[in-house]
Coordinates of C-alpha atoms in Angstrom, one line a residue:
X27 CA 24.2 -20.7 -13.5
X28 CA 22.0 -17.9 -13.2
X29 CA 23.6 -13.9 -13.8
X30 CA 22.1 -10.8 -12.0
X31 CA 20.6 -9.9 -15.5
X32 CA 18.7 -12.8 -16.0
X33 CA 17.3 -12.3 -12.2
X34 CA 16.7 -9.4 -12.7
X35 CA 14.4 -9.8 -15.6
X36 CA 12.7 -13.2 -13.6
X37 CA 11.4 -10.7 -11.2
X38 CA 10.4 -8.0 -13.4
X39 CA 8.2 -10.3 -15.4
X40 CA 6.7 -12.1 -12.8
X41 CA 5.7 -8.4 -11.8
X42 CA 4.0 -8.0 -15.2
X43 CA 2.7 -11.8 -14.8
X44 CA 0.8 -11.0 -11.9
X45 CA -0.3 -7.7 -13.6
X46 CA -1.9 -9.0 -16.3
X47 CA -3.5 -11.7 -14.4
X48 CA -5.2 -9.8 -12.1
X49 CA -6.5 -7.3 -15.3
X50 CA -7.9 -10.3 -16.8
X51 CA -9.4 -11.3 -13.7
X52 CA -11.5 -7.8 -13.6
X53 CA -12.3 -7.6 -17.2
X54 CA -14.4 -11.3 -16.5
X55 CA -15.9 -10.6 -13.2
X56 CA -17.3 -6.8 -14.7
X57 CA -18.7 -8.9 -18.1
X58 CA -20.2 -11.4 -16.1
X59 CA -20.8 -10.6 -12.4
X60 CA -23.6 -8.1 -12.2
X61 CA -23.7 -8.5 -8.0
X62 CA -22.2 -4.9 -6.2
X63 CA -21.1 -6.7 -3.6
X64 CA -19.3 -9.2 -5.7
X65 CA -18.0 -6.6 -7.7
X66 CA -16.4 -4.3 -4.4
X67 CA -15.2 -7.8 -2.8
X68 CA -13.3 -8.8 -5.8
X69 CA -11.9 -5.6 -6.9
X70 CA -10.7 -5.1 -3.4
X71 CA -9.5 -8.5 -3.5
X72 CA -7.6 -7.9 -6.6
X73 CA -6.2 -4.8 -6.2
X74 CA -4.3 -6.0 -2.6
X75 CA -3.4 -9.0 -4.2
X76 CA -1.8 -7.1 -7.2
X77 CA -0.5 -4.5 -5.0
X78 CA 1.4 -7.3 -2.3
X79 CA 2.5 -10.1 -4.9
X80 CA 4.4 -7.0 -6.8
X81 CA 5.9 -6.0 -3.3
X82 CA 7.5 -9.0 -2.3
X83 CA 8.9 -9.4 -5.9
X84 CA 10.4 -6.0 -5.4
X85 CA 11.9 -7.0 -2.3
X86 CA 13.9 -9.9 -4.3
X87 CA 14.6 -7.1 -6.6
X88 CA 16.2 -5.0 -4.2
X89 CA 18.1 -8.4 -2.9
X90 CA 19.5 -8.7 -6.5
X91 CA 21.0 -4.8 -6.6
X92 CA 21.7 -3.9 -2.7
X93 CA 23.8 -1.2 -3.8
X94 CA 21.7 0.7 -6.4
X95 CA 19.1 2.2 -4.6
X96 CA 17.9 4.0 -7.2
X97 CA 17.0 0.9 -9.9
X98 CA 14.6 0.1 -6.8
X99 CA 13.3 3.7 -6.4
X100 CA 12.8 3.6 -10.2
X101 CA 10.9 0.6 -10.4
X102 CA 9.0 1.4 -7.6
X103 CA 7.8 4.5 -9.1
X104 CA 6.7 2.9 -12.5
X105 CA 4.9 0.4 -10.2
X106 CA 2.9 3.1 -8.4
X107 CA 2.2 4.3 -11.6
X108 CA 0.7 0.7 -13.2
X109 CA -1.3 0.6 -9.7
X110 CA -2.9 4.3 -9.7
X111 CA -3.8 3.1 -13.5
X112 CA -5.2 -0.4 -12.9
X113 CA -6.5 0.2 -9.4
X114 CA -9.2 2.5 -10.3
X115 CA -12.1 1.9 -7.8
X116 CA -10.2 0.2 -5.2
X117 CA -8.5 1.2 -2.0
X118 CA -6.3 -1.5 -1.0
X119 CA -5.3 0.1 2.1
X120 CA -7.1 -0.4 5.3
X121 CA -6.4 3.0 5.9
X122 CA -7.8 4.6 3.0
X123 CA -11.3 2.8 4.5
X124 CA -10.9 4.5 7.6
X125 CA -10.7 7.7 5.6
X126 CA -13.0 7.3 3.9
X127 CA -15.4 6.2 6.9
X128 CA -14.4 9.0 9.2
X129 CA -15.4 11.3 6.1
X130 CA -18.1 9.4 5.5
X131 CA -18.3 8.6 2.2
X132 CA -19.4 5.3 2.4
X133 CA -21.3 3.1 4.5
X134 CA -19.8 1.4 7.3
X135 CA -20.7 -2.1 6.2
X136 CA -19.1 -1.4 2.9
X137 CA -16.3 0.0 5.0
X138 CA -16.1 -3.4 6.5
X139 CA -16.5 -5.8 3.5
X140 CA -13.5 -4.0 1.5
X141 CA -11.1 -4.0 4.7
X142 CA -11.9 -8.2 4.7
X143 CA -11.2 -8.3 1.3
X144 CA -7.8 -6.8 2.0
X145 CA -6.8 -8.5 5.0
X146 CA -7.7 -11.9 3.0
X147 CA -5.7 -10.9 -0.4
X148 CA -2.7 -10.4 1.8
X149 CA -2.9 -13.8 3.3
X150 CA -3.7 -15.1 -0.6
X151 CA -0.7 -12.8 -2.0
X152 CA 1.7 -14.5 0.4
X153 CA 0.5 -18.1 -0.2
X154 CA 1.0 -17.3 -4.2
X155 CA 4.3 -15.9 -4.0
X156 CA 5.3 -18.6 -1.8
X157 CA 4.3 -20.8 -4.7
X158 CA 5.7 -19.6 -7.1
X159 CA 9.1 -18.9 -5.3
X160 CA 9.2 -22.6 -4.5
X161 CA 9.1 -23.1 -8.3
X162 CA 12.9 -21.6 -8.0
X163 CA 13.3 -20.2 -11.5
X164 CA 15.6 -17.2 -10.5
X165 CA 18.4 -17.7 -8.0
X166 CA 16.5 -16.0 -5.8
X167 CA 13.4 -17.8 -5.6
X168 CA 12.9 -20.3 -3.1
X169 CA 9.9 -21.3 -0.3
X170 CA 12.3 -20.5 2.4
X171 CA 12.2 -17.1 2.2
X172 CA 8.9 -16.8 3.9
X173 CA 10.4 -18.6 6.6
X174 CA 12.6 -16.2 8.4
X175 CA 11.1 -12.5 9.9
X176 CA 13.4 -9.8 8.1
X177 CA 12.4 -7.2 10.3
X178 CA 12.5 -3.8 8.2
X179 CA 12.5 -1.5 11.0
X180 CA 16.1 -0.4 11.8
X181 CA 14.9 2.4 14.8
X182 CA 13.5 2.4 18.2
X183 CA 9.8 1.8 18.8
X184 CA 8.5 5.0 19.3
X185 CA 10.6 6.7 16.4
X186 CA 9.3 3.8 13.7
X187 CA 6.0 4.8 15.2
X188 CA 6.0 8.7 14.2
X189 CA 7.9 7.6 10.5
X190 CA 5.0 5.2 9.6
X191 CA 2.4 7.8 11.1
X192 CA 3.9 10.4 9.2
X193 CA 4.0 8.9 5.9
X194 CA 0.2 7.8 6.5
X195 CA -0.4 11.2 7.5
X196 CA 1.5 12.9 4.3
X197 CA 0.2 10.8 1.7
X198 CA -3.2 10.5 2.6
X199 CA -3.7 14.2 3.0
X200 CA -1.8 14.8 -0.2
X201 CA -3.9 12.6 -2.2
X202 CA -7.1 14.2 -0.5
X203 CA -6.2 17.9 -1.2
X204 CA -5.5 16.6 -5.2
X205 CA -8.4 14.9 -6.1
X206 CA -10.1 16.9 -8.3
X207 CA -6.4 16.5 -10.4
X208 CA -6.6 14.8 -14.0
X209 CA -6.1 11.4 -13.7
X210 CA -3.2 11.2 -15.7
X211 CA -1.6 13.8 -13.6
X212 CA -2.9 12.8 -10.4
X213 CA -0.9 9.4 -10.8
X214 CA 2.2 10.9 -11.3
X215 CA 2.1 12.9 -8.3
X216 CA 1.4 9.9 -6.1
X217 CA 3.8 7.8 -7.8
X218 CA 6.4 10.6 -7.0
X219 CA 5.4 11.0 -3.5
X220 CA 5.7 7.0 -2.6
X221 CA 8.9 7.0 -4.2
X222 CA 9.7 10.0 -2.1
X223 CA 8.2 8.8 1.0
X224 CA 10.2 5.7 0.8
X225 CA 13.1 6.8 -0.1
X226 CA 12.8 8.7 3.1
X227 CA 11.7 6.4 5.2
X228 CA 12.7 3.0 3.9
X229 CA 15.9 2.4 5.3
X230 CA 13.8 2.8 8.8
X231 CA 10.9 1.3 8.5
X232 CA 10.0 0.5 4.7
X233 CA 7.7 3.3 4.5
X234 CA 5.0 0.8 4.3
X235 CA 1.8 2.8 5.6
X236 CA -0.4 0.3 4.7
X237 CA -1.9 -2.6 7.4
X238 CA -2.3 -5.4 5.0
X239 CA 0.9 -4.8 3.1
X240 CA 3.1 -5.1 5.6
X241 CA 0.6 -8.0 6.8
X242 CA 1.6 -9.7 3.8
X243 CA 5.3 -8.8 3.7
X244 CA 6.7 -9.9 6.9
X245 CA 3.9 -12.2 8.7
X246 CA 6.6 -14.3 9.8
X247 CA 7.6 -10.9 11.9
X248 CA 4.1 -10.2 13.3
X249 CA 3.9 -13.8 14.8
X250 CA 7.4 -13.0 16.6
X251 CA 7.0 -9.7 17.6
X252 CA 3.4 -9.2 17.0
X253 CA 2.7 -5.8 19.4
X254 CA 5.8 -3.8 18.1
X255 CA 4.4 -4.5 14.6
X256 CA 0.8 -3.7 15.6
X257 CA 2.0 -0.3 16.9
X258 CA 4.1 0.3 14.2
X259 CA 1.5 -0.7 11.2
X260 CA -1.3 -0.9 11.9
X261 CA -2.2 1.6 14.8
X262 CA 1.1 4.6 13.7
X263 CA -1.1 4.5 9.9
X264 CA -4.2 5.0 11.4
X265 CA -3.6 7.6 13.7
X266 CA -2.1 9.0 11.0
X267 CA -5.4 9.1 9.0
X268 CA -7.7 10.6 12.3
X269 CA -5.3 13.2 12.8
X270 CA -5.2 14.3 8.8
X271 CA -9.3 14.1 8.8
X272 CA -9.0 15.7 12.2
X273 CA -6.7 19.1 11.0
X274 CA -8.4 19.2 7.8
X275 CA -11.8 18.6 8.2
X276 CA -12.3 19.9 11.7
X277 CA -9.7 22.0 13.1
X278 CA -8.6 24.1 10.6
X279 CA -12.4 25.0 9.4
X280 CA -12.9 26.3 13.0
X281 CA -9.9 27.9 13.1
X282 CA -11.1 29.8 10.0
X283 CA -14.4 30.3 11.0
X284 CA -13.3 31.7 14.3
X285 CA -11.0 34.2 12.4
X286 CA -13.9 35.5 10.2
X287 CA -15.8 35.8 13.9
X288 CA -13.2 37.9 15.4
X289 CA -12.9 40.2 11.8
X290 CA -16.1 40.4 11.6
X291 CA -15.7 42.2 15.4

């Protein structure tokens, strides 16, 4: 008979299982992989995988203690902190490529290689937590649970829209105004705003803001009600990225630049 502790600690070390496995897996393809394009394929690759298999963990770890928000919050804080550490050089966001092409800061094929490599981790993520779910060593685990579409979004269309825009918006600009930060403080800050941002914004929509995550998540949900979760996803993050590089790169500069004009009258 298994307890809530002993659940509990199933999940958290499958966490660090796939953690350490996907660390392993970049420390062999940097010693012996000398290819750039292998290199950016695989650490995309990883980083999503590492990234999605840890989600849906913590999803059965929010299962396990419903009514202690804040063990999840926690977690998911020292989670985004283990990710801004071991994700170094990866995006694993489809929207942090669209950033990063609007700005452009990289080239457009390169754009397009790291967003496949993200769309096909989160298919691969799903597929391996299945797996190992079906292996049922916690209460919790079992293959069915990929089965059924537990929708996260708890709000009409249009409002799940702005929240997921929003949070794109917010965290993406954030992290663009603080990158010449320290690492080691930089990490904390962005571990404290996705805790923040879903704290606000889980109970809604998840706070997800990521296309391939919530790919991964709840494909079951995209094959049922695949438009409302296109909207809310996929299209409310990216908007949310072309209007940041659109305030912050464009509009605000002219606004500057046209008060210095009208001074300068």
């Amino acid at each position: 008979m298994w307890t809530e502790g002993q659940d509990t600690c199933i999940s958290l070390g499958v966490m660090v299982c796939v953690v350490l496995l996907t660390g392993m897996a970049r420390v062999l393809v940097r010693r012996h992989t000398r290819s750039t394009f292998i290199r950016v394929f695989v650490a995309e690759l990883l980083a999503t995988f590492q990234l999605c298999c840890c989600s849906h963990e913590l999803q059965v770890l929010n299962e396990l203690r419903p009514d202690t928000p804040s063990w999840t919050l926690t977690v998911i804080y020292f989670l985004s902190l283990v990710h801004g550490l071991t994700l170094v050089g990866a995006v694993s966001n489809p929207c942090g490529v669209l950033e990063q092409l609007a700005l452009e800061q990289m080239p457009v094929w390169l754009g397009f290689l790291k967003i496949f490599a993200q769309m096909f981790s989160s298919g691969l993520s799903r597929t391996f937590m299945v797996w190992v779910w079906s292996l049922g060593i916690s209460s919790r685990h079992f293959a069915e649970r990929s089965i059924k579409c537990a929708s996260p979004i708890h709000i009409a269309l249009p409002e799940a829209f702005l929240v997921e825009m929003l949070c794109s918006f917010i965290f993406h600009s954030t992290v663009m105004h603080f990158q010449e930060v320290r690492l080691k403080f930089r990490i904390h800050m962005q571990a404290a705003l996705i805790t923040f941002l879903v704290f606000a914004g889980g109970n809604l929509t998840g706070a997800i803001f990521n296309p391939a995550l919530a790919l991964s998540l709840h494909l079951q949900c995209f094959h049922e009600l695949f438009y409302n979760y296109l909207i809310v996803y996929c299209l409310a993050p990216s908007l949310g990225i072309m209007l940041m590089v659109l305030m912050f790169i464009h509009f605000l500069p002219w606004l500057h630049n046209m008060n210095r004009i009208h001074k300068n009258e």
